[in-house]
PDB file of C-alpha atoms in Angstrom:
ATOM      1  CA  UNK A   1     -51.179  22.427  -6.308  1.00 45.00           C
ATOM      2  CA  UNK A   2     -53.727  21.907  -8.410  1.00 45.00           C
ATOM      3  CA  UNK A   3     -53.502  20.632 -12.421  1.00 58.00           C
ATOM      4  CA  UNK A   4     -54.706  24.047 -13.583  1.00 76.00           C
ATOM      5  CA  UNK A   5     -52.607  25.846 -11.517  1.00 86.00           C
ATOM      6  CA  UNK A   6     -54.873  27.648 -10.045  1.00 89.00           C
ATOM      7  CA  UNK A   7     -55.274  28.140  -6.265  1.00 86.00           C
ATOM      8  CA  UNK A   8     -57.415  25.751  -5.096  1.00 82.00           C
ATOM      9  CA  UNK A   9     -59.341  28.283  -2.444  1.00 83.00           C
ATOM     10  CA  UNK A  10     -59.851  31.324  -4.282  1.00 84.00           C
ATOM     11  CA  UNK A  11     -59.555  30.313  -7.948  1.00 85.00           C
ATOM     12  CA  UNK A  12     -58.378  33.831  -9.319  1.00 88.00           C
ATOM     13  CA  UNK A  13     -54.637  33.147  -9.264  1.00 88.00           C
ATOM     14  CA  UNK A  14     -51.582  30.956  -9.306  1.00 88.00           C
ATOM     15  CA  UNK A  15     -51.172  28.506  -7.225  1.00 86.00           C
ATOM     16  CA  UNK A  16     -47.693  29.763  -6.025  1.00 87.00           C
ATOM     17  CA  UNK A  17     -45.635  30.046  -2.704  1.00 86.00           C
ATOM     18  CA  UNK A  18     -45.798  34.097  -2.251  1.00 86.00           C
ATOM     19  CA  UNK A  19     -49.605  33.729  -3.107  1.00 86.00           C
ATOM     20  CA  UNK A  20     -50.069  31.142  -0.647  1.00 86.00           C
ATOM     21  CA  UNK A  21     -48.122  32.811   2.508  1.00 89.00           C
ATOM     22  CA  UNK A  22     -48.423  36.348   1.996  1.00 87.00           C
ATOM     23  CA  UNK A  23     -50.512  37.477  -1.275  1.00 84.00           C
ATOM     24  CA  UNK A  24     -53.601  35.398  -0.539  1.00 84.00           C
ATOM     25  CA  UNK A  25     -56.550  37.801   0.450  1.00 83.00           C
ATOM     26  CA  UNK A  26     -57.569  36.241   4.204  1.00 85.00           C
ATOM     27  CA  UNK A  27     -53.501  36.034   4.736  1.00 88.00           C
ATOM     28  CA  UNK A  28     -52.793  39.953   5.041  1.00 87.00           C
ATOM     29  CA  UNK A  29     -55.544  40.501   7.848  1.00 88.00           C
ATOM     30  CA  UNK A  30     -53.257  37.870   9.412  1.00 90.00           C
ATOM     31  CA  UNK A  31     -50.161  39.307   8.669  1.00 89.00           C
ATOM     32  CA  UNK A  32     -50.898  42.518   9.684  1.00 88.00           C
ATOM     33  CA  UNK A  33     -52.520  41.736  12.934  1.00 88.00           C
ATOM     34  CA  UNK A  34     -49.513  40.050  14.149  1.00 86.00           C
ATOM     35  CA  UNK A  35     -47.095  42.750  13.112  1.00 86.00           C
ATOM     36  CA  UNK A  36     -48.849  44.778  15.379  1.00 86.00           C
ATOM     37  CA  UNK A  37     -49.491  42.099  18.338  1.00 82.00           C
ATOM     38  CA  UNK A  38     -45.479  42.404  18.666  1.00 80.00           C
ATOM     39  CA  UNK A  39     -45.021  45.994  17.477  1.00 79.00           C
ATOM     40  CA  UNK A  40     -43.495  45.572  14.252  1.00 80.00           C
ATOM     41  CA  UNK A  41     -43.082  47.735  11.453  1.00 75.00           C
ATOM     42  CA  UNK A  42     -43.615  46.477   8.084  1.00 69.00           C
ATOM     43  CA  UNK A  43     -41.243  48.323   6.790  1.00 67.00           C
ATOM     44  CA  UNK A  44     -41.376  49.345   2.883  1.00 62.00           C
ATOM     45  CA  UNK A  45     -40.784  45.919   1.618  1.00 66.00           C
ATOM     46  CA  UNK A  46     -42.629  43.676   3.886  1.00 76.00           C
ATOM     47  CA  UNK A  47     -45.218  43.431   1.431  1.00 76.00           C
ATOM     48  CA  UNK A  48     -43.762  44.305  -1.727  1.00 80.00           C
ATOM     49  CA  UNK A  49     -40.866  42.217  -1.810  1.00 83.00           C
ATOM     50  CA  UNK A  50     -40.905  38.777  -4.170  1.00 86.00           C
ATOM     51  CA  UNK A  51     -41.030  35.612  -1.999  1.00 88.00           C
ATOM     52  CA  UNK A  52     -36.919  34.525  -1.239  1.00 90.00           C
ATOM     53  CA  UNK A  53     -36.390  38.097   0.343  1.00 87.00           C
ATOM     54  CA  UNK A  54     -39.324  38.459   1.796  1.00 87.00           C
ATOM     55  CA  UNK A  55     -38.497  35.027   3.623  1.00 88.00           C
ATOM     56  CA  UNK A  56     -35.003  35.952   3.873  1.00 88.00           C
ATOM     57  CA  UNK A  57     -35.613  39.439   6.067  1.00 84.00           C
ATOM     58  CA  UNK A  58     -37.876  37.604   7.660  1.00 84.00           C
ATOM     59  CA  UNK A  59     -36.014  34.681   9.510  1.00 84.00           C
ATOM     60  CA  UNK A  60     -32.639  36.529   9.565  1.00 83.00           C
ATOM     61  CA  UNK A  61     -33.987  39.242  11.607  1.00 76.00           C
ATOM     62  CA  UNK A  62     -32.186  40.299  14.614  1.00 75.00           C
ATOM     63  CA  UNK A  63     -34.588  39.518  16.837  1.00 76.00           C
ATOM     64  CA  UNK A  64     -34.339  35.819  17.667  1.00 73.00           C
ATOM     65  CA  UNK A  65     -38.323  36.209  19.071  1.00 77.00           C
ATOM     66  CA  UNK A  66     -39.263  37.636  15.497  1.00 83.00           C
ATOM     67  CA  UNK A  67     -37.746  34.722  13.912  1.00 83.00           C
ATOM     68  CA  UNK A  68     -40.018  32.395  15.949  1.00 84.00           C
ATOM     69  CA  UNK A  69     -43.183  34.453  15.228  1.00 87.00           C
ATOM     70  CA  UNK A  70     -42.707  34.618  11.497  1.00 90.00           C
ATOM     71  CA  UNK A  71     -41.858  30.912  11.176  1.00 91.00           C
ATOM     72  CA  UNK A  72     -44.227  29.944  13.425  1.00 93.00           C
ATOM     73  CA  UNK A  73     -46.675  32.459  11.618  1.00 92.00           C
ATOM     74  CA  UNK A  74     -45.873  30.814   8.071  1.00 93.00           C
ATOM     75  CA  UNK A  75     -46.515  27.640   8.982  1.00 94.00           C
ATOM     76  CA  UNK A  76     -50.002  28.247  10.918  1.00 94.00           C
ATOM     77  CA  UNK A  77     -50.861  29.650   7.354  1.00 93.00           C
ATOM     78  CA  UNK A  78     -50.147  26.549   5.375  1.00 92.00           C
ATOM     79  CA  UNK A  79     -51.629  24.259   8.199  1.00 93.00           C
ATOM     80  CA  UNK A  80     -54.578  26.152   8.030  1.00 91.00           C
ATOM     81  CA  UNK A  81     -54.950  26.640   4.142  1.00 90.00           C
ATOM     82  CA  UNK A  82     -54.613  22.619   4.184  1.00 90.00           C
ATOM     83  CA  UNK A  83     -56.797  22.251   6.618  1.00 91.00           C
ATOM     84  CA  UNK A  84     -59.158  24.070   4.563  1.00 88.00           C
ATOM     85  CA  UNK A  85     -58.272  21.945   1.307  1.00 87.00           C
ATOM     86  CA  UNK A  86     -58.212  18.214   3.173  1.00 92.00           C
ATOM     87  CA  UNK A  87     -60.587  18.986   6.027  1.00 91.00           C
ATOM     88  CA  UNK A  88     -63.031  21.139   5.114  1.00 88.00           C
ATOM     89  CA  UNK A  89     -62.369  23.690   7.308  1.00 86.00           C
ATOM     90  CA  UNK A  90     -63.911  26.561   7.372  1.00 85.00           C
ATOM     91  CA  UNK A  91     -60.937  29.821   7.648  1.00 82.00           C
ATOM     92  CA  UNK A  92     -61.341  31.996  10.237  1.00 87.00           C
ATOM     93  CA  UNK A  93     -58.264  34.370  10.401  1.00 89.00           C
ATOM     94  CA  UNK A  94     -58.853  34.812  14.183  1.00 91.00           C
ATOM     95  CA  UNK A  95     -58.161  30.983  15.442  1.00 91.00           C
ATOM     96  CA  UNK A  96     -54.874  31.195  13.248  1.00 91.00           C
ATOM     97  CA  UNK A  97     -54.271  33.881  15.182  1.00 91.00           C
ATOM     98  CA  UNK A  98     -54.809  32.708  18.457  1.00 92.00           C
ATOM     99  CA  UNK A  99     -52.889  29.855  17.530  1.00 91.00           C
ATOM    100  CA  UNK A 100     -49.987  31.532  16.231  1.00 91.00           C
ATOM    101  CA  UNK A 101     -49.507  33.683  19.797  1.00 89.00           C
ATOM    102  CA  UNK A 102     -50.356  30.580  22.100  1.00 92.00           C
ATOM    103  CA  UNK A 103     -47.659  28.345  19.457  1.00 92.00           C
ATOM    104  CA  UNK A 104     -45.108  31.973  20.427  1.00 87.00           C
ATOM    105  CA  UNK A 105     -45.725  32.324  24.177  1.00 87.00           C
ATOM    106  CA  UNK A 106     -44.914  28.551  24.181  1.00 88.00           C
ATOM    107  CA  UNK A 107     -41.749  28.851  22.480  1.00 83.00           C
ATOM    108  CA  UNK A 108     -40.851  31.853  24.412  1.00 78.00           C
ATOM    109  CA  UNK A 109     -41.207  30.192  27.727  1.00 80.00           C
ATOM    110  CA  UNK A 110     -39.331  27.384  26.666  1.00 75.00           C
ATOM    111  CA  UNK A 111     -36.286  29.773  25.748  1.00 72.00           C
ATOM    112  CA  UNK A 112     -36.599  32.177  28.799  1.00 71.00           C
ATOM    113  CA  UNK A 113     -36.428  28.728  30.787  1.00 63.00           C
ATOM    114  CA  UNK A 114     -33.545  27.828  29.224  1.00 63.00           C
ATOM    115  CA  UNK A 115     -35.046  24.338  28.240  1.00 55.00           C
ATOM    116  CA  UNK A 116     -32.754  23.782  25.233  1.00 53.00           C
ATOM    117  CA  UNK A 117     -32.974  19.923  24.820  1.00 52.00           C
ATOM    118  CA  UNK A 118     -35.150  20.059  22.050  1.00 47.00           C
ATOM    119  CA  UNK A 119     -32.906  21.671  19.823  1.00 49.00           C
ATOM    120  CA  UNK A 120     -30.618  18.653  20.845  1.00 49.00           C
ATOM    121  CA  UNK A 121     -32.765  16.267  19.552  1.00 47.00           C
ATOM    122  CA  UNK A 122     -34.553  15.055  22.169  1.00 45.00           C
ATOM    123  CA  UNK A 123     -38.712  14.238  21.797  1.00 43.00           C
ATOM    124  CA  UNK A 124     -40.467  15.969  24.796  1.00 42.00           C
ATOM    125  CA  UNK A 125     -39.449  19.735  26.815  1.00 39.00           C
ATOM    126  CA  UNK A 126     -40.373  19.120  30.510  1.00 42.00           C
ATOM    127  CA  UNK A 127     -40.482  22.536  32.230  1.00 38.00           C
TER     128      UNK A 127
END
């Protein structure tokens, strides 16, 4: 964050978590894309809703492969927004989302092999 509290990339707002993930203006296009990649519905709140339940629907959803797209999708955001900050790096809402669905499809092959070692601590998946 910055001392003025201001976001960093755009300047216009405050520097805060639901700006950062879903209010900031080249984070929607993102948002939305991916919603429809997997066929989801927004639903009512999915963009209205302040930033704990927006989180909260999010990553308790029933679908375990939504839960992996959404956190998966929330952190490409803030790699790529510091990126932008640290690297100078210019955003391009299409390689986060190419990243995103290669970061899924990996995770999802990982599960439908049944290769569960890394949630038991260990370094490497071998498929």
């Amino acid at each position: 964050m910055s001392e003025d509290n201001l976001c960093v990339i755009c300047h216009t707002v405050a520097e805060e978590d639901i700006h950062i993930l879903k209010d900031y203006p080249f984070v929607c296009p993102i948002l939305c894309s991916l919603l429809k990649e997997y066929n989801r519905s927004p639903g009512g709140c999915f963009f209205t809703s302040n930033f704990t339940e927006w989180i909260n629907s999010n990553i308790t959803s029933s679908s375990i492969l939504w839960n992996s797209i959404f956190g998966i999708t929330i952190w490409s955001i803030w790699k790529a927004r510091n990126e932008v900050i640290f690297a100078n790096w210019v955003w391009k809402e299409e390689e986060v989302i190419k990243k995103v669905i290669f970061l899924v499809l990996e995770v999802d092959q990982h599960w439908k092999v049944g290769d569960y070692r890394l949630l038991q601590g260990e370094d490497r998946l071998t498929v």
